[in-house]
Coordinates of C-alpha atoms in Angstrom, one line a residue:
M12 CA -57.9 138.9 78.8
K13 CA -55.1 139.2 81.4
T14 CA -52.0 141.2 80.8
L15 CA -48.6 140.0 81.8
E16 CA -48.6 142.4 84.7
E17 CA -52.0 141.0 85.9
I18 CA -50.6 137.5 85.7
E19 CA -47.6 138.5 87.8
K20 CA -49.9 140.1 90.4
L21 CA -52.0 137.0 90.5
R22 CA -48.9 134.8 90.9
E23 CA -47.6 136.8 93.9
Q24 CA -51.0 136.6 95.6
K25 CA -51.6 132.9 95.0
R26 CA -48.1 131.9 95.9
Q27 CA -48.4 133.5 99.3
E28 CA -51.7 131.7 99.7
L29 CA -50.3 128.3 98.6
D30 CA -46.9 128.6 100.2
L31 CA -47.7 125.8 102.7
R32 CA -47.9 123.3 99.9
I33 CA -44.0 123.3 99.6
N34 CA -43.0 125.0 102.8
T35 CA -43.4 122.8 105.9
E36 CA -42.4 125.7 108.1
A37 CA -45.2 127.9 106.7
D38 CA -46.7 130.2 109.3
T39 CA -50.3 129.5 108.8
R40 CA -53.4 128.2 110.6
E41 CA -54.7 126.8 107.3
K42 CA -54.3 123.2 106.3
H43 CA -54.5 121.6 102.9
I44 CA -55.5 118.0 102.5
L45 CA -54.0 116.7 99.2
V46 CA -55.7 113.7 97.7
C47 CA -54.1 111.9 94.7
H48 CA -56.5 111.9 91.7
G49 CA -54.3 110.2 89.2
T50 CA -55.5 107.1 87.3
G51 CA -54.1 104.6 89.8
C52 CA -55.6 106.2 92.9
T53 CA -58.8 107.0 91.1
S54 CA -59.3 103.4 90.3
S55 CA -58.9 102.7 94.1
K56 CA -61.8 105.1 95.1
S57 CA -59.8 108.3 95.7
P58 CA -62.7 110.4 94.2
K59 CA -64.9 109.0 97.0
I60 CA -62.2 109.9 99.5
L61 CA -62.2 113.5 98.2
E62 CA -65.9 113.6 98.4
N63 CA -66.1 112.2 101.9
L64 CA -63.4 114.6 103.3
R65 CA -65.2 117.7 101.9
K66 CA -68.6 116.5 103.1
I67 CA -67.3 115.9 106.7
I68 CA -65.5 119.2 106.8
E69 CA -68.7 121.0 105.6
E70 CA -70.9 119.1 108.1
K71 CA -68.6 119.8 111.0
K72 CA -68.3 123.5 109.9
I73 CA -64.4 123.3 110.1
E74 CA -62.7 126.4 108.9
N75 CA -59.2 126.9 107.4
V76 CA -59.1 123.4 105.9
R77 CA -59.1 122.8 102.1
V78 CA -59.3 119.5 100.4
I79 CA -57.3 119.6 97.1
M80 CA -57.4 117.2 94.2
T81 CA -53.8 116.6 92.8
G82 CA -52.0 114.6 90.3
C83 CA -49.8 111.5 91.0
F84 CA -47.5 111.6 94.0
G85 CA -45.4 108.8 92.4
L86 CA -45.6 106.1 95.0
C87 CA -48.5 104.2 93.4
A88 CA -47.9 101.0 95.5
K89 CA -49.1 103.0 98.6
G90 CA -52.2 104.5 97.0
P91 CA -54.7 106.0 97.5
I92 CA -52.4 108.6 99.1
V93 CA -53.5 111.5 101.3
I94 CA -51.0 114.2 102.4
I95 CA -51.7 116.9 104.9
R96 CA -49.7 120.2 104.6
P97 CA -47.9 122.1 106.0
E98 CA -46.9 119.3 108.4
D99 CA -46.4 117.0 105.4
T100 CA -48.1 114.0 107.0
F101 CA -48.2 111.0 104.6
Y102 CA -51.2 108.6 104.8
S103 CA -51.1 105.6 102.6
N104 CA -53.7 103.0 101.4
V105 CA -56.5 105.2 102.6
K106 CA -60.0 104.0 102.2
P107 CA -63.2 106.2 102.0
E108 CA -64.3 105.0 105.4
D109 CA -61.0 106.3 106.9
C110 CA -62.0 110.0 106.2
E111 CA -64.0 110.5 109.4
E112 CA -61.0 109.4 111.6
I113 CA -58.6 111.6 109.6
I114 CA -60.7 114.7 110.2
Q115 CA -61.5 113.9 113.8
T116 CA -58.1 112.8 114.9
H117 CA -55.7 114.8 112.8
I118 CA -57.6 118.0 112.0
I119 CA -59.7 118.5 115.1
E120 CA -57.6 116.8 117.8
G121 CA -54.2 117.6 116.2
K122 CA -52.9 114.0 116.4
R123 CA -51.7 111.8 113.6
V124 CA -53.7 108.7 112.7
E125 CA -50.9 106.2 113.5
R126 CA -52.4 103.2 111.6
L127 CA -52.6 105.1 108.3
L128 CA -49.1 106.5 108.4
C129 CA -47.0 105.2 105.5
K130 CA -44.4 102.5 106.3
D131 CA -41.1 102.2 104.5
I132 CA -39.8 98.9 103.2
D133 CA -38.0 98.2 106.5
G134 CA -41.3 98.6 108.3
S135 CA -40.4 102.0 109.9
I136 CA -43.2 104.5 110.3
V137 CA -42.8 107.6 108.0
N138 CA -44.2 110.8 109.4
R139 CA -43.3 113.0 106.4
L140 CA -43.1 112.4 102.6
D141 CA -39.5 113.4 102.3
D142 CA -38.5 110.8 104.9
L143 CA -39.4 108.0 102.5
N144 CA -36.4 106.3 100.8
F145 CA -38.5 106.3 97.6
Y146 CA -38.0 110.1 97.3
K147 CA -34.5 110.6 98.7
K148 CA -32.6 110.0 95.4
Q149 CA -35.2 111.6 93.1
K150 CA -35.0 115.0 91.5
R151 CA -38.3 116.2 90.2
I152 CA -38.2 118.6 87.3
A153 CA -40.8 117.3 84.8
L154 CA -42.8 116.1 87.8
K155 CA -42.2 119.2 89.8
N156 CA -45.9 120.2 90.2
C157 CA -47.4 116.7 90.2
G158 CA -48.9 116.0 93.6
V159 CA -48.5 119.7 94.6
I160 CA -51.1 121.7 92.6
N161 CA -54.7 121.1 91.5
P162 CA -54.2 120.4 87.8
E163 CA -57.6 121.7 87.0
E164 CA -56.9 125.2 88.4
I165 CA -54.8 127.5 86.2
D166 CA -54.3 129.9 89.1
E167 CA -52.4 127.2 91.1
Y168 CA -50.2 126.6 88.1
I169 CA -49.5 130.3 87.8
A170 CA -48.7 130.5 91.5
F171 CA -45.8 128.1 91.0
D172 CA -44.2 130.1 88.2
G173 CA -46.6 128.9 85.5
Y174 CA -46.5 130.9 82.3
K175 CA -43.6 132.9 83.7
A176 CA -41.2 131.2 81.1
L177 CA -43.6 132.1 78.3
G178 CA -43.7 135.7 79.5
K179 CA -39.9 135.8 79.6
V180 CA -39.6 134.4 76.1
L181 CA -42.1 136.8 74.6
K182 CA -40.8 139.9 76.3
E183 CA -37.0 139.3 76.6
M184 CA -35.9 136.7 74.0
T185 CA -35.7 136.2 70.3
P186 CA -36.6 132.9 68.8
D187 CA -32.9 132.2 68.2
D188 CA -32.2 133.0 71.9
V189 CA -34.7 130.4 73.0
I190 CA -33.3 127.7 70.7
K191 CA -29.8 128.5 71.9
V192 CA -30.9 127.9 75.5
I193 CA -32.5 124.6 74.6
K194 CA -29.5 123.5 72.7
D195 CA -27.0 124.6 75.4
S196 CA -29.1 122.7 78.1
G197 CA -28.3 119.5 76.3
I198 CA -31.8 118.1 76.7
R199 CA -32.5 115.2 74.3
G200 CA -35.9 113.8 73.3
R201 CA -37.5 111.7 76.0
G202 CA -39.6 109.7 73.5
G203 CA -37.0 107.1 72.9
A204 CA -34.5 108.0 70.2
G205 CA -32.7 110.7 72.3
F206 CA -32.2 113.2 69.4
S207 CA -31.1 116.7 70.5
T208 CA -34.2 118.7 71.3
G209 CA -32.5 122.1 70.5
Q210 CA -31.2 120.8 67.2
K211 CA -34.6 119.5 66.2
W212 CA -36.1 123.0 67.0
E213 CA -33.3 124.7 65.0
L214 CA -33.9 122.4 61.9
T215 CA -37.6 123.1 61.9
K216 CA -37.1 126.8 62.3
A217 CA -34.7 126.9 59.3
N218 CA -37.4 125.5 56.9
E219 CA -39.4 128.4 55.5
A220 CA -43.1 127.9 55.0
D221 CA -46.4 129.8 55.2
Q222 CA -47.5 127.4 58.0
K223 CA -45.7 125.4 60.6
Y224 CA -47.0 123.0 63.3
I225 CA -46.1 122.0 66.8
V226 CA -47.1 118.5 67.8
C227 CA -47.0 116.8 71.2
N228 CA -46.7 113.0 71.1
A229 CA -48.8 111.7 74.0
D230 CA -49.4 108.3 72.4
E231 CA -47.8 106.3 75.1
G232 CA -48.1 102.7 74.0
D233 CA -45.3 100.7 75.8
P234 CA -46.7 98.0 78.2
G235 CA -46.3 99.2 81.8
A236 CA -45.5 102.9 80.8
F237 CA -47.5 105.7 82.3
M238 CA -45.1 108.7 82.5
D239 CA -46.7 110.9 79.9
R240 CA -50.2 110.1 81.2
S241 CA -49.2 111.1 84.7
I242 CA -47.7 114.5 83.6
L243 CA -50.8 115.3 81.6
E244 CA -53.0 114.4 84.6
G245 CA -50.9 116.2 87.2
D246 CA -49.5 119.3 85.3
P247 CA -51.2 119.8 81.9
H248 CA -50.4 123.5 81.8
S249 CA -46.6 122.8 81.7
V250 CA -47.0 121.0 78.4
L251 CA -49.3 123.6 77.0
E252 CA -46.8 126.4 78.0
A253 CA -43.9 124.5 76.4
M254 CA -45.8 124.0 73.2
M255 CA -46.4 127.8 73.0
I256 CA -42.7 128.5 73.6
A257 CA -41.8 126.0 70.9
G258 CA -44.3 127.7 68.6
Y259 CA -42.7 131.1 69.2
S260 CA -39.3 129.7 68.6
I261 CA -39.9 128.0 65.2
G262 CA -42.5 130.4 63.9
S263 CA -45.7 128.4 64.4
N264 CA -49.1 129.5 65.5
K265 CA -50.8 126.1 65.6
G266 CA -50.3 123.0 67.8
Y267 CA -51.8 119.5 68.1
I268 CA -51.5 117.1 71.0
Y269 CA -52.1 113.5 70.0
V270 CA -53.4 111.5 73.0
R271 CA -54.7 108.0 73.1
A272 CA -58.4 107.8 74.0
E273 CA -57.6 105.3 76.8
Y274 CA -56.4 108.3 78.8
P275 CA -59.8 109.9 79.6
I276 CA -58.5 111.8 82.7
A277 CA -55.5 113.2 80.9
V278 CA -57.6 114.2 77.9
E279 CA -60.2 115.9 80.1
R280 CA -57.6 117.8 82.1
F281 CA -55.6 119.0 79.1
Q282 CA -58.8 120.2 77.5
K283 CA -59.6 122.2 80.7
A284 CA -56.1 123.6 80.5
I285 CA -56.7 124.8 77.0
D286 CA -60.1 126.3 77.9
Q287 CA -58.6 128.1 80.9
A288 CA -55.7 129.5 79.0
R289 CA -58.0 130.8 76.3
E290 CA -60.2 132.4 78.9
Y291 CA -57.1 134.2 80.4
G292 CA -56.0 135.3 77.0
I293 CA -52.8 133.2 77.3
L294 CA -53.8 131.1 74.4
G295 CA -55.1 132.8 71.2
K296 CA -54.1 136.1 69.6
N297 CA -51.9 138.9 70.9
I298 CA -50.6 136.8 73.8
F299 CA -49.3 139.1 76.7
G300 CA -49.8 142.1 74.4
T301 CA -47.4 140.9 71.7
D302 CA -48.2 140.0 68.1
F303 CA -47.6 136.3 68.9
E304 CA -50.6 134.0 68.5
F305 CA -51.0 130.3 69.1
D306 CA -53.7 127.8 69.5
V307 CA -53.9 124.0 70.3
E308 CA -56.2 121.2 69.5
I309 CA -56.5 117.7 70.9
R310 CA -56.5 114.7 68.5
L311 CA -57.5 111.3 70.0
G312 CA -55.7 108.1 69.0
A313 CA -57.4 104.7 68.9
G314 CA -54.6 102.9 70.7
A315 CA -52.3 101.8 67.8
F316 CA -48.8 101.3 69.1
V317 CA -47.3 102.3 65.7
C318 CA -48.8 105.8 66.1
G319 CA -46.1 106.4 68.7
E320 CA -43.8 106.6 65.6
E321 CA -43.8 110.3 64.6
T322 CA -44.7 110.0 61.0
A323 CA -47.5 107.4 61.7
L324 CA -48.8 109.8 64.2
L325 CA -48.9 112.6 61.6
E326 CA -50.8 110.3 59.2
S327 CA -53.3 109.7 62.0
I328 CA -53.8 113.4 62.8
E329 CA -54.4 114.0 59.1
G330 CA -57.2 111.4 59.2
K331 CA -55.4 108.6 57.5
R332 CA -54.5 105.1 58.6
G333 CA -51.6 105.2 61.0
Q334 CA -48.6 104.0 59.1
P335 CA -45.1 105.3 59.0
R336 CA -43.7 107.3 56.1
V337 CA -40.5 106.6 54.4
K338 CA -37.8 109.1 55.6
P339 CA -36.4 111.4 54.4
P340 CA -38.1 113.8 54.2
Y341 CA -38.3 114.3 57.9
P342 CA -41.1 116.1 59.7
A343 CA -38.9 119.1 60.3
S344 CA -39.1 119.8 56.6
K345 CA -42.2 118.0 55.5
G346 CA -44.5 116.9 58.3
L347 CA -48.2 117.6 59.0
W348 CA -50.0 118.3 55.7
G349 CA -46.6 118.7 54.1
K350 CA -45.6 121.6 56.3
P351 CA -42.5 121.8 58.6
T352 CA -43.5 120.2 61.9
L353 CA -41.9 120.0 65.3
I354 CA -42.7 116.8 67.3
N355 CA -41.7 116.2 70.9
N356 CA -43.2 114.0 73.5
V357 CA -44.9 115.0 76.8
E358 CA -41.9 114.6 79.1
T359 CA -39.6 116.6 76.8
Y360 CA -42.0 119.5 76.7
A361 CA -42.5 119.4 80.5
N362 CA -38.8 120.2 81.0
I363 CA -38.9 123.3 78.7
P364 CA -40.4 125.9 81.1
R365 CA -37.9 125.0 83.9
I366 CA -35.0 125.2 81.5
I367 CA -36.1 128.7 80.3
L368 CA -36.5 130.0 83.9
N369 CA -33.4 128.3 85.4
G370 CA -31.1 128.5 82.5
A371 CA -29.1 126.1 80.3
E372 CA -26.2 125.8 82.7
W373 CA -28.5 124.8 85.5
Y374 CA -30.0 122.0 83.5
S375 CA -26.8 120.8 81.9
S376 CA -25.2 120.5 85.4
I377 CA -27.6 117.6 86.1
G378 CA -26.9 114.2 84.6
T379 CA -23.9 112.9 82.6
E380 CA -21.6 114.3 80.0
T381 CA -23.8 113.2 77.1
S382 CA -27.2 112.7 78.8
K383 CA -28.3 115.8 80.6
G384 CA -31.1 116.4 83.1
T385 CA -33.4 113.8 84.6
K386 CA -35.5 110.9 83.3
V387 CA -38.9 109.8 84.4
F388 CA -39.5 106.1 84.7
A389 CA -42.6 104.0 85.3
L390 CA -41.2 101.5 87.7
G391 CA -43.2 98.2 87.7
G392 CA -43.0 94.4 87.8
N393 CA -41.5 92.5 90.7
V394 CA -40.5 95.5 92.8
N395 CA -41.8 96.7 96.2
N396 CA -42.3 100.4 95.4
I397 CA -44.2 100.4 92.1
G398 CA -44.7 103.9 90.9
L399 CA -43.4 106.9 89.0
V400 CA -39.8 108.0 89.6
E401 CA -37.7 110.9 88.3
V402 CA -33.9 110.6 88.7
P403 CA -30.8 112.4 87.3
M404 CA -29.4 110.7 84.3
G405 CA -26.5 108.5 85.3
T406 CA -28.3 107.0 88.3
T407 CA -27.6 103.3 88.3
L408 CA -30.2 100.6 87.8
R409 CA -29.3 99.2 91.3
E410 CA -30.2 102.6 92.9
I411 CA -33.5 102.7 91.1
V412 CA -34.5 99.1 91.8
F413 CA -33.2 98.7 95.4
D414 CA -32.9 102.2 96.9
I415 CA -35.9 103.8 95.3
G416 CA -37.9 100.7 94.4
G417 CA -37.3 99.0 97.7
G418 CA -35.9 95.8 96.2
I419 CA -37.6 92.6 95.2
P420 CA -40.7 91.4 97.1
N421 CA -41.2 88.0 98.8
G422 CA -37.4 87.4 99.3
R423 CA -36.9 86.6 95.6
Q424 CA -33.7 87.5 93.7
F425 CA -33.4 90.1 90.9
K426 CA -33.1 88.5 87.5
A427 CA -33.4 91.2 84.9
A428 CA -35.0 94.6 84.1
Q429 CA -36.6 95.5 80.8
T430 CA -36.1 99.1 79.6
G431 CA -37.6 100.6 76.5
G432 CA -40.6 98.3 76.3
P433 CA -41.1 96.3 73.1
S434 CA -38.3 98.3 71.5
G435 CA -35.8 97.8 74.4
G436 CA -33.9 95.0 75.9
C437 CA -33.2 93.1 79.1
I438 CA -30.6 94.1 81.6
P439 CA -29.3 91.2 83.7
A440 CA -28.0 91.3 87.3
E441 CA -24.4 91.6 86.1
H442 CA -25.2 95.1 84.8
L443 CA -27.1 96.4 87.9
D444 CA -24.4 99.1 88.3
T445 CA -24.8 100.4 84.8
P446 CA -25.6 104.2 84.8
I447 CA -29.0 104.9 83.2
D448 CA -28.2 107.1 80.2
Y449 CA -28.6 106.8 76.4
E450 CA -25.1 105.6 75.6
S451 CA -24.6 103.2 78.5
L452 CA -27.9 101.4 77.9
K453 CA -27.1 101.1 74.2
T454 CA -23.7 99.6 75.0
I455 CA -25.3 96.7 76.9
G456 CA -28.0 96.0 74.3
S457 CA -30.9 98.0 75.7
M458 CA -32.3 101.5 75.2
M459 CA -33.9 104.3 77.2
G460 CA -37.1 104.3 75.3
S461 CA -39.9 106.4 76.7
G462 CA -39.3 105.3 80.2
G463 CA -40.9 102.0 81.1
L464 CA -38.8 100.0 83.5
I465 CA -40.1 96.5 84.3
V466 CA -38.3 94.5 87.0
M467 CA -38.3 90.7 86.9
D468 CA -37.4 88.3 89.7
D469 CA -36.0 84.8 89.5
T470 CA -39.4 83.2 88.9
K471 CA -39.6 84.7 85.3
C472 CA -38.7 82.7 82.2
M473 CA -36.8 84.9 79.7
V474 CA -38.0 82.8 76.8
A475 CA -41.6 83.5 77.8
L476 CA -40.7 87.1 78.2
A477 CA -39.3 87.4 74.7
K478 CA -42.4 85.7 73.4
F479 CA -44.6 88.2 75.3
Y480 CA -43.0 91.2 73.6
L481 CA -43.0 89.5 70.2
E482 CA -46.8 88.8 70.6
F483 CA -47.3 92.5 71.3
T484 CA -45.2 93.6 68.4
V485 CA -46.9 91.2 66.0
S486 CA -50.4 92.3 67.0
E487 CA -49.4 96.0 66.8
S488 CA -47.5 95.9 63.5
C489 CA -49.1 98.2 61.0
G490 CA -48.3 95.8 58.2
K491 CA -46.8 98.3 55.8
C492 CA -43.5 96.6 55.4
T493 CA -42.8 92.9 54.9
P494 CA -39.8 92.6 57.3
C495 CA -41.9 93.7 60.3
R496 CA -45.2 92.2 59.2
I497 CA -43.9 88.8 58.2
G498 CA -40.5 88.6 60.0
T499 CA -41.8 89.2 63.5
K500 CA -44.5 86.6 62.9
R501 CA -41.9 84.1 61.9
M502 CA -39.9 84.9 65.1
L503 CA -42.9 84.5 67.2
E504 CA -43.6 81.1 65.7
I505 CA -40.1 80.0 66.6
L506 CA -40.4 81.2 70.2
E507 CA -43.7 79.3 70.5
K508 CA -41.7 76.2 69.5
F509 CA -39.4 76.8 72.4
T510 CA -42.2 77.2 74.9
T511 CA -43.9 74.0 73.8
G512 CA -40.8 71.8 73.8
E513 CA -40.3 71.7 70.0
G514 CA -37.4 74.2 69.7
T515 CA -34.0 73.2 68.6
E516 CA -30.5 74.6 68.7
Y517 CA -30.8 75.5 65.1
D518 CA -33.9 77.7 65.9
I519 CA -31.6 79.9 68.0
Y520 CA -29.6 80.6 64.8
R521 CA -32.8 81.3 62.9
L522 CA -34.0 83.8 65.5
E523 CA -30.7 85.7 65.3
K524 CA -30.7 85.7 61.5
L525 CA -34.3 86.9 61.3
A526 CA -33.7 89.6 63.9
A527 CA -30.7 91.0 61.9
N528 CA -32.8 91.1 58.7
I529 CA -35.7 92.8 60.4
Q530 CA -33.4 95.4 61.9
K531 CA -31.9 96.3 58.6
A532 CA -34.9 96.2 56.4
S533 CA -37.9 97.6 58.3
I534 CA -39.2 101.0 57.3
C535 CA -39.6 102.6 60.8
G536 CA -37.8 102.6 64.1
L537 CA -40.5 100.5 65.7
G538 CA -40.0 97.7 63.2
Q539 CA -36.2 98.0 63.3
S540 CA -36.2 97.7 67.1
A541 CA -38.9 95.0 67.3
P542 CA -36.3 92.1 67.7
N543 CA -34.4 93.8 70.5
P544 CA -36.1 91.9 73.4
V545 CA -35.2 88.6 71.7
I546 CA -31.6 89.7 70.9
S547 CA -30.9 90.8 74.5
T548 CA -32.5 87.7 76.1
L549 CA -30.4 85.5 73.7
K550 CA -27.3 87.5 74.6
Y551 CA -27.7 87.2 78.4
F552 CA -29.9 84.2 78.9
R553 CA -28.9 81.9 76.1
E554 CA -28.7 78.9 78.4
E555 CA -32.4 79.2 79.1
F556 CA -33.1 78.8 75.4
R557 CA -30.8 75.8 75.2
Q558 CA -32.6 74.2 78.2
H559 CA -35.9 74.6 76.5
A560 CA -34.5 73.1 73.3
A561 CA -32.2 70.3 74.5
N562 CA -33.7 69.3 77.9
K563 CA -37.3 70.3 77.1
E564 CA -37.3 72.0 80.4
C565 CA -38.5 75.4 81.8
K566 CA -36.9 75.8 85.2
T567 CA -39.3 78.6 86.2
N568 CA -42.4 76.6 85.1
E569 CA -43.8 79.6 83.2
C570 CA -43.9 77.6 80.0
K571 CA -46.7 75.2 81.0
A572 CA -45.9 72.6 78.4
L573 CA -42.5 72.1 79.9
A574 CA -43.3 72.7 83.5
K575 CA -42.7 70.1 86.2
I576 CA -43.5 71.4 89.6
T577 CA -41.8 69.6 92.5
I578 CA -41.5 70.1 96.2
D579 CA -38.0 70.1 97.9
A580 CA -38.4 67.8 100.8
E581 CA -35.6 69.5 102.8
K582 CA -37.2 72.9 102.5
C583 CA -40.8 71.8 103.0
K584 CA -42.0 72.4 106.6
G585 CA -45.2 70.4 106.2
C586 CA -47.5 73.4 106.7
G587 CA -50.0 72.1 104.2
L588 CA -50.8 75.5 102.6
C589 CA -50.0 74.2 99.1
Q590 CA -52.2 71.2 99.7
K591 CA -55.1 73.3 100.9
N592 CA -55.0 75.6 97.9
C593 CA -54.4 73.0 95.1
P594 CA -57.5 73.1 92.9
V595 CA -57.2 69.5 91.7
E596 CA -56.0 67.8 95.0
A597 CA -52.7 66.8 93.3
I598 CA -50.6 67.3 96.5
Q599 CA -50.3 64.4 99.0
G600 CA -49.0 64.2 102.5
E601 CA -50.2 64.3 106.1
G602 CA -49.3 66.1 109.3
R603 CA -45.9 67.7 109.3
E604 CA -44.4 65.5 106.7
A605 CA -43.0 66.9 103.4
R606 CA -45.7 67.1 100.7
V607 CA -45.4 65.4 97.3
I608 CA -47.0 66.4 94.0
N609 CA -48.8 63.8 91.9
Q610 CA -47.5 64.7 88.4
D611 CA -50.4 62.8 86.7
K612 CA -52.9 65.1 88.5
C613 CA -51.0 68.3 88.4
I614 CA -52.3 70.9 86.0
K615 CA -49.3 73.2 86.4
C616 CA -51.4 76.2 87.5
G617 CA -48.7 77.5 89.8
T618 CA -51.0 78.1 92.8
C619 CA -48.8 76.1 95.1
L620 CA -45.7 78.2 94.1
S621 CA -47.4 81.4 95.1
K622 CA -48.8 80.0 98.4
C623 CA -45.6 78.3 99.7
P624 CA -44.0 80.7 102.3
F625 CA -40.7 78.7 102.4
H626 CA -39.9 78.7 98.6
A627 CA -39.8 74.9 98.7
I628 CA -41.7 74.5 95.5
G629 CA -40.2 74.9 92.1

């Protein structure tokens, strides 16, 4: 068991040793080769890259070079990523067979491997990570250690101020002091609802009981969302430390983290964090020589979207079917096994140690008047720089999509962005300059949600998009209440009519009426927000619904029953690419003449649309 003094000594020693990770001017002969080992890069053979680099270094007997496994760097579109410190050289799309060249050219000869250097969206070569436009407008707080430390080494976490906040809390602050700092910081829950974190802690502390619980909601179910997963994979100790701070604040000695089983890397790394913290005496009894004790267990979820709702999550931890409870009472007074329970999500907890160390004023100076701090987004869809981004609250959607995300690929136009997943709404181009914060998004009919941000270009049909989200909601409904169980099913049936050419103008009215009733009558927040994607698409893209109903037409051709793919003779250059790739030989024409599609043969597969370099097909 390590004392607080021993932890501080270890921190000083390791920080000097690892200074080159964040200090590009570090005076050292040593080099660290950082290899992303998040889920995305792992699926693209980064474990083999890690293995090859270590093997080559050992075979060549190279000294003063370490190969380090890290969490996600954020720029998933460029993965697998390898960064060499202290020079901060950024290699992208690295393959296992590139390892020999990296070691020989960069490490031995001292020259960069030009062909592997990352290129920005404008095609310019990027020598260092910080030179990428992707990172310039970001501010990493929750993601501070991701891509910097080895998440499976507690000593590396300690080196970068890990468990320092816990030590400060236990030695210098009362529980009320801690809660005041959290309240004054202005941080709100990052799980979707945006409730004041400090107020939630205060309410839970105020309820007297012989047992209280701390729960971390890591059941990240929104399509396209991977914020919480990446934090657990890249910096698990930050979440563990925050849960302990929360436990001290409200008077709890027991915590549970609820993680979906589809996150095997996150589960494994968090369990290692628990084991290492126990070994160091940081987790358990008499932490840092005080009378405070705390322990944490992992509970695996089976992938039910509804278990992201806090009371359904509690039911699942208790071993019951995951269904929401009627509220009140709220978990702060009657939660896990009927005891007061504090629930926050992964990203919320990841901010807590930084707030304790840097102060409430520091955190509240970031963001907007009512939305403080930063927000992590999983940026996906039709955008060049797919990845994980963390920006100050108040950053506009335009900045995220075009400055950080690098804009829309293939010369297409921005059409909409979906925030908040199945519970959120679509934001059209007219609102690109909307600041991303809780109130602004609500005003335009969307919501922050947990942080999924899906970008759509002008090839996307908004009717089909609304149908996609309703299909997800219907399949994930727990079935407890009739409005959600039956109402969303009826909405989906109406949307299917639109996509097959059977919808009518009256069906638009029916959709809106059903949506209003579901919002009012559903038991939980997930049911109440289920119609949001339909409501927002009707608000901003009503004409598309009318085209589907009145003209039996889907201009994007996503709705196959309504699709009619044609070639614009003026735009067609006669290159023949569409003709060569058509699987049913439905495209006719010779030489450099404009091609024509035989509508009787066309199966509307869309292959020709994706192959045409001149956007002549639509």
